[in-house]
Amino acid sequence: MTFFEKIALTRSRMVEVLERFGPGAAVGWTGGKDSTVVLALWRELLAAKRPGASVRALNLDTGCKFPEVLAFRDRLAREWDLELHIVRPGVDLSRYPLAVDPVACCGDLKIRPLNEAVRGLSIPALLTGVRADENRDRANRPWLEDHGDHVRVLPILEWTELDIWTFMTRESIPWCTLYDQGYRSLGCMPCTSRSGHGERSGRDAAKEERMGQLRSLGYF
């Protein structure tokens, strides 16, 4: 599949999502490059098909995100006039054992707050920036996943890291400054470092190995 065929496929998927679920669907926006591309394409579609509709974005602020990511999120939300919903976990981080158990930590700081927010905001479909080539657990996932009270959408599933950067450059889409400092994948500070060999090599290895378990709980 060529780069332009991937773009066309993503757009057709988003049209289907809009027709089935309406503009109440939201983008699960991390502030990272992949979900920013999804957000840009969803925003473009709404402007063309549903002018005046709010562009809903759901962001998880775990309390240990890079300040550069938060600054980028807030700036782009203003510039793009997003209906931004920031979700925070209900835990005391001063006493929480951050990253000791990656599954428990992601469950408490990400998965549980995300699921509660989707229900509370009555989001029928959540678009994500998941790509199949990032982790072997993501390789055979469908582009639509039923999560009971909502549908999880993976519109850029076939894209590569190169596709993402090519699109962002061609379309002049902004990105977080951490990418210019050697980071290739952005997560929470305790579990993220500059990448070595491989896009997600800077992410916590124990967490990456348990991606299937995390996904079963509702992780992106």
Short mmCIF file of N, CA and C in Angstrom, two decimals, residues 16-163:
data_model
loop_
_atom_site.label_atom_id
_atom_site.label_comp_id
_atom_site.label_asym_id
_atom_site.label_seq_id
_atom_site.Cartn_x
_atom_site.Cartn_y
_atom_site.Cartn_z
N GLU A 16 -16.68 6.91 7.57
CA GLU A 16 -17.57 5.88 8.10
C GLU A 16 -17.86 6.13 9.58
N VAL A 17 -16.83 6.49 10.33
CA VAL A 17 -17.02 6.77 11.76
C VAL A 17 -17.96 7.95 11.95
N LEU A 18 -17.77 9.00 11.17
CA LEU A 18 -18.63 10.18 11.28
C LEU A 18 -20.07 9.84 10.93
N GLU A 19 -20.26 9.03 9.89
CA GLU A 19 -21.62 8.66 9.49
C GLU A 19 -22.29 7.79 10.54
N ARG A 20 -21.54 6.91 11.19
CA ARG A 20 -22.12 5.99 12.16
C ARG A 20 -22.30 6.61 13.54
N PHE A 21 -21.34 7.44 13.95
CA PHE A 21 -21.33 7.90 15.34
C PHE A 21 -21.48 9.42 15.49
N GLY A 22 -21.36 10.14 14.38
CA GLY A 22 -21.54 11.59 14.43
C GLY A 22 -20.35 12.31 15.03
N PRO A 23 -20.45 13.63 15.14
CA PRO A 23 -19.32 14.43 15.65
C PRO A 23 -19.09 14.30 17.14
N GLY A 24 -19.92 13.50 17.82
CA GLY A 24 -19.68 13.22 19.23
C GLY A 24 -18.50 12.30 19.46
N ALA A 25 -18.02 11.66 18.39
CA ALA A 25 -16.79 10.86 18.50
C ALA A 25 -15.64 11.79 18.89
N ALA A 26 -14.64 11.23 19.54
CA ALA A 26 -13.52 12.05 20.02
C ALA A 26 -12.20 11.38 19.67
N VAL A 27 -11.16 12.20 19.64
CA VAL A 27 -9.81 11.69 19.41
C VAL A 27 -9.12 11.52 20.76
N GLY A 28 -8.57 10.33 21.00
CA GLY A 28 -7.74 10.12 22.18
C GLY A 28 -6.36 10.70 21.88
N TRP A 29 -6.17 11.94 22.29
CA TRP A 29 -4.99 12.70 21.89
C TRP A 29 -3.95 12.73 23.00
N THR A 30 -2.80 12.13 22.76
CA THR A 30 -1.74 12.07 23.76
C THR A 30 -0.81 13.28 23.70
N GLY A 31 -0.83 13.99 22.58
CA GLY A 31 0.15 15.03 22.33
C GLY A 31 1.31 14.50 21.51
N GLY A 32 1.31 13.19 21.27
CA GLY A 32 2.34 12.58 20.43
C GLY A 32 2.03 12.73 18.96
N LYS A 33 2.98 12.35 18.14
CA LYS A 33 2.90 12.58 16.69
C LYS A 33 1.75 11.83 16.04
N ASP A 34 1.54 10.56 16.45
CA ASP A 34 0.55 9.72 15.78
C ASP A 34 -0.87 10.23 16.02
N SER A 35 -1.20 10.47 17.27
CA SER A 35 -2.56 10.94 17.55
C SER A 35 -2.75 12.38 17.09
N THR A 36 -1.68 13.13 16.94
CA THR A 36 -1.81 14.48 16.38
C THR A 36 -2.18 14.41 14.90
N VAL A 37 -1.63 13.44 14.18
CA VAL A 37 -2.02 13.23 12.78
C VAL A 37 -3.50 12.85 12.70
N VAL A 38 -3.94 11.95 13.57
CA VAL A 38 -5.34 11.55 13.60
C VAL A 38 -6.22 12.77 13.90
N LEU A 39 -5.80 13.57 14.85
CA LEU A 39 -6.55 14.76 15.21
C LEU A 39 -6.65 15.74 14.03
N ALA A 40 -5.56 15.92 13.32
CA ALA A 40 -5.55 16.82 12.17
C ALA A 40 -6.51 16.33 11.08
N LEU A 41 -6.51 15.05 10.80
CA LEU A 41 -7.38 14.50 9.77
C LEU A 41 -8.85 14.53 10.19
N TRP A 42 -9.12 14.25 11.45
CA TRP A 42 -10.50 14.31 11.96
C TRP A 42 -11.01 15.75 11.94
N ARG A 43 -10.18 16.67 12.30
CA ARG A 43 -10.54 18.10 12.28
C ARG A 43 -10.83 18.55 10.85
N GLU A 44 -10.01 18.10 9.92
CA GLU A 44 -10.22 18.42 8.50
C GLU A 44 -11.56 17.88 8.02
N LEU A 45 -11.88 16.65 8.41
CA LEU A 45 -13.13 16.03 7.98
C LEU A 45 -14.34 16.76 8.55
N LEU A 46 -14.30 17.09 9.83
CA LEU A 46 -15.42 17.80 10.44
C LEU A 46 -15.63 19.17 9.79
N ALA A 47 -14.55 19.85 9.48
CA ALA A 47 -14.66 21.17 8.84
C ALA A 47 -15.35 21.05 7.49
N ALA A 48 -15.10 19.94 6.78
CA ALA A 48 -15.68 19.75 5.45
C ALA A 48 -17.12 19.22 5.50
N LYS A 49 -17.37 18.28 6.44
CA LYS A 49 -18.67 17.59 6.46
C LYS A 49 -19.63 18.15 7.50
N ARG A 50 -19.11 18.65 8.60
CA ARG A 50 -19.96 19.16 9.68
C ARG A 50 -19.42 20.51 10.16
N PRO A 51 -19.43 21.51 9.29
CA PRO A 51 -18.89 22.82 9.69
C PRO A 51 -19.58 23.35 10.93
N GLY A 52 -18.78 23.84 11.86
CA GLY A 52 -19.31 24.36 13.11
C GLY A 52 -19.32 23.35 14.23
N ALA A 53 -19.15 22.05 13.91
CA ALA A 53 -19.12 21.03 14.95
C ALA A 53 -17.82 21.11 15.74
N SER A 54 -17.92 20.86 17.03
CA SER A 54 -16.73 20.88 17.89
C SER A 54 -15.85 19.68 17.60
N VAL A 55 -14.55 19.91 17.63
CA VAL A 55 -13.58 18.83 17.50
C VAL A 55 -13.24 18.37 18.91
N ARG A 56 -13.73 17.21 19.29
CA ARG A 56 -13.55 16.72 20.65
C ARG A 56 -12.24 15.95 20.76
N ALA A 57 -11.48 16.26 21.80
CA ALA A 57 -10.22 15.56 22.06
C ALA A 57 -10.17 15.20 23.54
N LEU A 58 -9.76 13.98 23.81
CA LEU A 58 -9.64 13.48 25.18
C LEU A 58 -8.17 13.25 25.49
N ASN A 59 -7.66 13.95 26.50
CA ASN A 59 -6.24 13.85 26.83
C ASN A 59 -6.07 13.35 28.26
N LEU A 60 -5.20 12.38 28.43
CA LEU A 60 -4.89 11.84 29.76
C LEU A 60 -3.66 12.55 30.33
N ASP A 61 -3.85 13.26 31.41
CA ASP A 61 -2.74 13.90 32.11
C ASP A 61 -2.48 13.10 33.37
N THR A 62 -1.51 12.21 33.32
CA THR A 62 -1.26 11.30 34.43
C THR A 62 -0.59 11.97 35.62
N GLY A 63 -0.12 13.20 35.44
CA GLY A 63 0.59 13.88 36.51
C GLY A 63 2.09 13.71 36.42
N CYS A 64 2.53 12.87 35.47
CA CYS A 64 3.97 12.69 35.29
C CYS A 64 4.33 12.74 33.80
N LYS A 65 3.62 13.58 33.07
CA LYS A 65 3.92 13.81 31.66
C LYS A 65 5.03 14.86 31.54
N PHE A 66 5.74 14.83 30.43
CA PHE A 66 6.76 15.83 30.17
C PHE A 66 6.11 17.21 30.06
N PRO A 67 6.68 18.23 30.68
CA PRO A 67 6.10 19.58 30.56
C PRO A 67 6.04 20.06 29.12
N GLU A 68 6.98 19.60 28.28
CA GLU A 68 6.96 19.98 26.87
C GLU A 68 5.70 19.44 26.16
N VAL A 69 5.27 18.24 26.57
CA VAL A 69 4.07 17.65 25.97
C VAL A 69 2.83 18.44 26.39
N LEU A 70 2.77 18.81 27.66
CA LEU A 70 1.63 19.57 28.16
C LEU A 70 1.56 20.96 27.52
N ALA A 71 2.71 21.58 27.35
CA ALA A 71 2.75 22.90 26.72
C ALA A 71 2.30 22.82 25.27
N PHE A 72 2.77 21.79 24.58
CA PHE A 72 2.35 21.59 23.18
C PHE A 72 0.86 21.35 23.10
N ARG A 73 0.33 20.49 23.98
CA ARG A 73 -1.11 20.21 24.01
C ARG A 73 -1.93 21.49 24.18
N ASP A 74 -1.56 22.27 25.16
CA ASP A 74 -2.34 23.48 25.46
C ASP A 74 -2.26 24.50 24.33
N ARG A 75 -1.08 24.63 23.74
CA ARG A 75 -0.93 25.59 22.64
C ARG A 75 -1.74 25.17 21.43
N LEU A 76 -1.65 23.90 21.04
CA LEU A 76 -2.37 23.46 19.84
C LEU A 76 -3.87 23.44 20.08
N ALA A 77 -4.30 23.13 21.29
CA ALA A 77 -5.73 23.15 21.60
C ALA A 77 -6.31 24.55 21.39
N ARG A 78 -5.53 25.57 21.76
CA ARG A 78 -5.99 26.94 21.54
C ARG A 78 -5.98 27.28 20.05
N GLU A 79 -4.89 26.94 19.38
CA GLU A 79 -4.76 27.30 17.96
C GLU A 79 -5.79 26.59 17.09
N TRP A 80 -6.13 25.35 17.43
CA TRP A 80 -7.07 24.58 16.64
C TRP A 80 -8.50 24.65 17.20
N ASP A 81 -8.70 25.41 18.25
CA ASP A 81 -10.03 25.60 18.85
C ASP A 81 -10.68 24.26 19.17
N LEU A 82 -9.97 23.43 19.92
CA LEU A 82 -10.47 22.10 20.24
C LEU A 82 -11.39 22.13 21.47
N GLU A 83 -12.32 21.21 21.49
CA GLU A 83 -13.08 20.93 22.71
C GLU A 83 -12.26 19.88 23.48
N LEU A 84 -11.34 20.38 24.29
CA LEU A 84 -10.36 19.51 24.94
C LEU A 84 -10.84 19.10 26.33
N HIS A 85 -10.87 17.80 26.56
CA HIS A 85 -11.22 17.25 27.87
C HIS A 85 -9.96 16.62 28.46
N ILE A 86 -9.47 17.19 29.54
CA ILE A 86 -8.27 16.67 30.20
C ILE A 86 -8.69 15.80 31.38
N VAL A 87 -8.21 14.56 31.36
CA VAL A 87 -8.59 13.58 32.37
C VAL A 87 -7.39 13.30 33.27
N ARG A 88 -7.62 13.32 34.57
CA ARG A 88 -6.55 13.06 35.53
C ARG A 88 -6.93 11.90 36.45
N PRO A 89 -5.96 11.10 36.86
CA PRO A 89 -6.27 9.97 37.75
C PRO A 89 -6.57 10.44 39.17
N GLY A 90 -7.39 9.68 39.85
CA GLY A 90 -7.72 10.03 41.23
C GLY A 90 -6.81 9.34 42.23
N VAL A 91 -5.52 9.52 42.07
CA VAL A 91 -4.55 8.92 43.01
C VAL A 91 -3.60 10.00 43.51
N ASP A 92 -3.04 9.77 44.68
CA ASP A 92 -2.06 10.68 45.26
C ASP A 92 -0.68 10.29 44.75
N LEU A 93 -0.17 11.04 43.78
CA LEU A 93 1.10 10.68 43.16
C LEU A 93 2.28 10.79 44.11
N SER A 94 2.15 11.59 45.16
CA SER A 94 3.25 11.73 46.12
C SER A 94 3.48 10.44 46.89
N ARG A 95 2.49 9.57 46.90
CA ARG A 95 2.61 8.29 47.62
C ARG A 95 2.52 7.09 46.69
N TYR A 96 2.35 7.35 45.42
CA TYR A 96 2.12 6.25 44.49
C TYR A 96 3.44 5.67 43.99
N PRO A 97 3.56 4.33 43.91
CA PRO A 97 4.81 3.69 43.42
C PRO A 97 4.89 3.73 41.90
N LEU A 98 5.25 4.88 41.36
CA LEU A 98 5.27 5.06 39.92
C LEU A 98 6.17 4.05 39.22
N ALA A 99 5.63 3.40 38.20
CA ALA A 99 6.37 2.52 37.29
C ALA A 99 6.96 1.27 37.95
N VAL A 100 6.62 1.00 39.21
CA VAL A 100 7.11 -0.23 39.86
C VAL A 100 6.50 -1.45 39.19
N ASP A 101 5.19 -1.42 39.01
CA ASP A 101 4.48 -2.45 38.26
C ASP A 101 3.82 -1.74 37.08
N PRO A 102 4.35 -1.91 35.86
CA PRO A 102 3.85 -1.13 34.72
C PRO A 102 2.38 -1.36 34.41
N VAL A 103 1.89 -2.59 34.61
CA VAL A 103 0.49 -2.86 34.33
C VAL A 103 -0.40 -2.18 35.35
N ALA A 104 -0.06 -2.30 36.63
CA ALA A 104 -0.85 -1.65 37.68
C ALA A 104 -0.79 -0.14 37.54
N CYS A 105 0.38 0.39 37.22
CA CYS A 105 0.56 1.83 37.08
C CYS A 105 -0.27 2.37 35.92
N CYS A 106 -0.19 1.73 34.76
CA CYS A 106 -0.99 2.17 33.62
C CYS A 106 -2.48 2.00 33.90
N GLY A 107 -2.82 0.96 34.64
CA GLY A 107 -4.22 0.76 34.99
C GLY A 107 -4.77 1.89 35.83
N ASP A 108 -4.00 2.31 36.83
CA ASP A 108 -4.45 3.36 37.75
C ASP A 108 -4.36 4.76 37.14
N LEU A 109 -3.30 5.02 36.38
CA LEU A 109 -3.07 6.37 35.88
C LEU A 109 -3.65 6.63 34.50
N LYS A 110 -3.86 5.57 33.72
CA LYS A 110 -4.32 5.76 32.34
C LYS A 110 -5.65 5.05 32.05
N ILE A 111 -5.66 3.74 32.21
CA ILE A 111 -6.78 2.96 31.72
C ILE A 111 -8.08 3.26 32.46
N ARG A 112 -8.02 3.23 33.79
CA ARG A 112 -9.24 3.48 34.56
C ARG A 112 -9.80 4.89 34.34
N PRO A 113 -8.96 5.92 34.42
CA PRO A 113 -9.48 7.27 34.16
C PRO A 113 -10.01 7.43 32.74
N LEU A 114 -9.35 6.79 31.76
CA LEU A 114 -9.81 6.87 30.37
C LEU A 114 -11.20 6.27 30.23
N ASN A 115 -11.40 5.06 30.74
CA ASN A 115 -12.68 4.39 30.61
C ASN A 115 -13.79 5.17 31.31
N GLU A 116 -13.48 5.73 32.46
CA GLU A 116 -14.47 6.51 33.19
C GLU A 116 -14.84 7.78 32.42
N ALA A 117 -13.84 8.41 31.79
CA ALA A 117 -14.10 9.63 31.03
C ALA A 117 -14.93 9.35 29.79
N VAL A 118 -14.64 8.27 29.10
CA VAL A 118 -15.41 7.91 27.90
C VAL A 118 -16.87 7.71 28.26
N ARG A 119 -17.11 7.02 29.38
CA ARG A 119 -18.50 6.81 29.82
C ARG A 119 -19.13 8.12 30.25
N GLY A 120 -18.41 8.90 31.05
CA GLY A 120 -18.96 10.14 31.57
C GLY A 120 -19.27 11.17 30.51
N LEU A 121 -18.49 11.18 29.44
CA LEU A 121 -18.69 12.14 28.36
C LEU A 121 -19.56 11.58 27.24
N SER A 122 -20.03 10.34 27.42
CA SER A 122 -20.88 9.67 26.42
C SER A 122 -20.24 9.70 25.03
N ILE A 123 -18.97 9.30 24.98
CA ILE A 123 -18.24 9.25 23.71
C ILE A 123 -18.54 7.91 23.02
N PRO A 124 -19.18 7.93 21.85
CA PRO A 124 -19.54 6.66 21.20
C PRO A 124 -18.38 5.98 20.49
N ALA A 125 -17.41 6.78 20.06
CA ALA A 125 -16.25 6.23 19.34
C ALA A 125 -15.03 7.06 19.69
N LEU A 126 -13.93 6.38 19.97
CA LEU A 126 -12.68 7.04 20.33
C LEU A 126 -11.63 6.71 19.29
N LEU A 127 -11.16 7.74 18.57
CA LEU A 127 -10.14 7.55 17.55
C LEU A 127 -8.76 7.62 18.20
N THR A 128 -7.89 6.69 17.86
CA THR A 128 -6.56 6.63 18.45
C THR A 128 -5.47 6.66 17.39
N GLY A 129 -4.24 6.87 17.83
CA GLY A 129 -3.10 6.89 16.93
C GLY A 129 -2.32 5.59 16.90
N VAL A 130 -2.97 4.48 17.25
CA VAL A 130 -2.29 3.17 17.26
C VAL A 130 -1.86 2.79 15.85
N ARG A 131 -0.60 2.30 15.74
CA ARG A 131 -0.08 1.79 14.48
C ARG A 131 0.37 0.35 14.67
N ALA A 132 0.16 -0.47 13.65
CA ALA A 132 0.42 -1.90 13.74
C ALA A 132 1.90 -2.22 13.93
N ASP A 133 2.79 -1.38 13.40
CA ASP A 133 4.21 -1.72 13.43
C ASP A 133 4.92 -1.31 14.72
N GLU A 134 4.20 -0.72 15.67
CA GLU A 134 4.85 -0.26 16.89
C GLU A 134 5.18 -1.38 17.86
N ASN A 135 4.32 -2.40 17.90
CA ASN A 135 4.47 -3.49 18.86
C ASN A 135 3.82 -4.72 18.26
N ARG A 136 4.39 -5.89 18.51
CA ARG A 136 3.85 -7.10 17.88
C ARG A 136 2.40 -7.36 18.29
N ASP A 137 1.99 -6.90 19.46
CA ASP A 137 0.60 -7.10 19.87
C ASP A 137 -0.35 -6.28 19.02
N ARG A 138 0.15 -5.21 18.40
CA ARG A 138 -0.70 -4.34 17.61
C ARG A 138 -0.78 -4.76 16.15
N ALA A 139 -0.01 -5.78 15.78
CA ALA A 139 0.14 -6.13 14.37
C ALA A 139 -1.14 -6.66 13.73
N ASN A 140 -1.94 -7.40 14.47
CA ASN A 140 -3.12 -8.04 13.88
C ASN A 140 -4.44 -7.50 14.41
N ARG A 141 -4.43 -6.27 14.88
CA ARG A 141 -5.65 -5.69 15.42
C ARG A 141 -6.54 -5.16 14.29
N PRO A 142 -7.86 -5.24 14.45
CA PRO A 142 -8.76 -4.65 13.46
C PRO A 142 -8.80 -3.14 13.64
N TRP A 143 -9.29 -2.44 12.63
CA TRP A 143 -9.30 -0.98 12.75
C TRP A 143 -10.48 -0.47 13.57
N LEU A 144 -11.46 -1.35 13.80
CA LEU A 144 -12.57 -1.04 14.71
C LEU A 144 -12.62 -2.10 15.80
N GLU A 145 -12.65 -1.66 17.05
CA GLU A 145 -12.69 -2.58 18.18
C GLU A 145 -13.87 -2.23 19.09
N ASP A 146 -14.65 -3.24 19.43
CA ASP A 146 -15.80 -3.03 20.31
C ASP A 146 -15.34 -3.09 21.76
N HIS A 147 -15.53 -1.98 22.48
CA HIS A 147 -15.17 -1.93 23.89
C HIS A 147 -16.41 -1.85 24.78
N GLY A 148 -17.51 -2.36 24.28
CA GLY A 148 -18.72 -2.41 25.07
C GLY A 148 -19.52 -1.13 25.01
N ASP A 149 -19.10 -0.13 25.78
CA ASP A 149 -19.84 1.13 25.81
C ASP A 149 -19.37 2.11 24.74
N HIS A 150 -18.32 1.75 24.00
CA HIS A 150 -17.86 2.59 22.90
C HIS A 150 -17.04 1.75 21.93
N VAL A 151 -16.78 2.32 20.77
CA VAL A 151 -15.95 1.66 19.76
C VAL A 151 -14.60 2.36 19.72
N ARG A 152 -13.55 1.58 19.70
CA ARG A 152 -12.20 2.12 19.58
C ARG A 152 -11.80 2.08 18.10
N VAL A 153 -11.35 3.20 17.57
CA VAL A 153 -11.04 3.34 16.15
C VAL A 153 -9.54 3.48 15.96
N LEU A 154 -8.98 2.70 15.04
CA LEU A 154 -7.55 2.72 14.74
C LEU A 154 -7.37 3.12 13.27
N PRO A 155 -7.58 4.38 12.93
CA PRO A 155 -7.63 4.77 11.51
C PRO A 155 -6.30 4.78 10.79
N ILE A 156 -5.17 4.86 11.52
CA ILE A 156 -3.86 4.90 10.85
C ILE A 156 -3.08 3.61 11.11
N LEU A 157 -3.79 2.52 11.26
CA LEU A 157 -3.19 1.25 11.65
C LEU A 157 -2.03 0.84 10.74
N GLU A 158 -2.14 1.09 9.45
CA GLU A 158 -1.12 0.63 8.48
C GLU A 158 0.02 1.61 8.29
N TRP A 159 -0.06 2.76 8.90
CA TRP A 159 0.99 3.77 8.70
C TRP A 159 2.28 3.36 9.40
N THR A 160 3.40 3.86 8.86
CA THR A 160 4.70 3.67 9.49
C THR A 160 5.16 4.99 10.11
N GLU A 161 6.24 4.91 10.86
CA GLU A 161 6.81 6.13 11.43
C GLU A 161 7.18 7.12 10.32
N LEU A 162 7.74 6.59 9.23
CA LEU A 162 8.10 7.46 8.11
C LEU A 162 6.86 8.11 7.50
N ASP A 163 5.78 7.35 7.39
CA ASP A 163 4.53 7.93 6.87
C ASP A 163 4.07 9.11 7.74
#
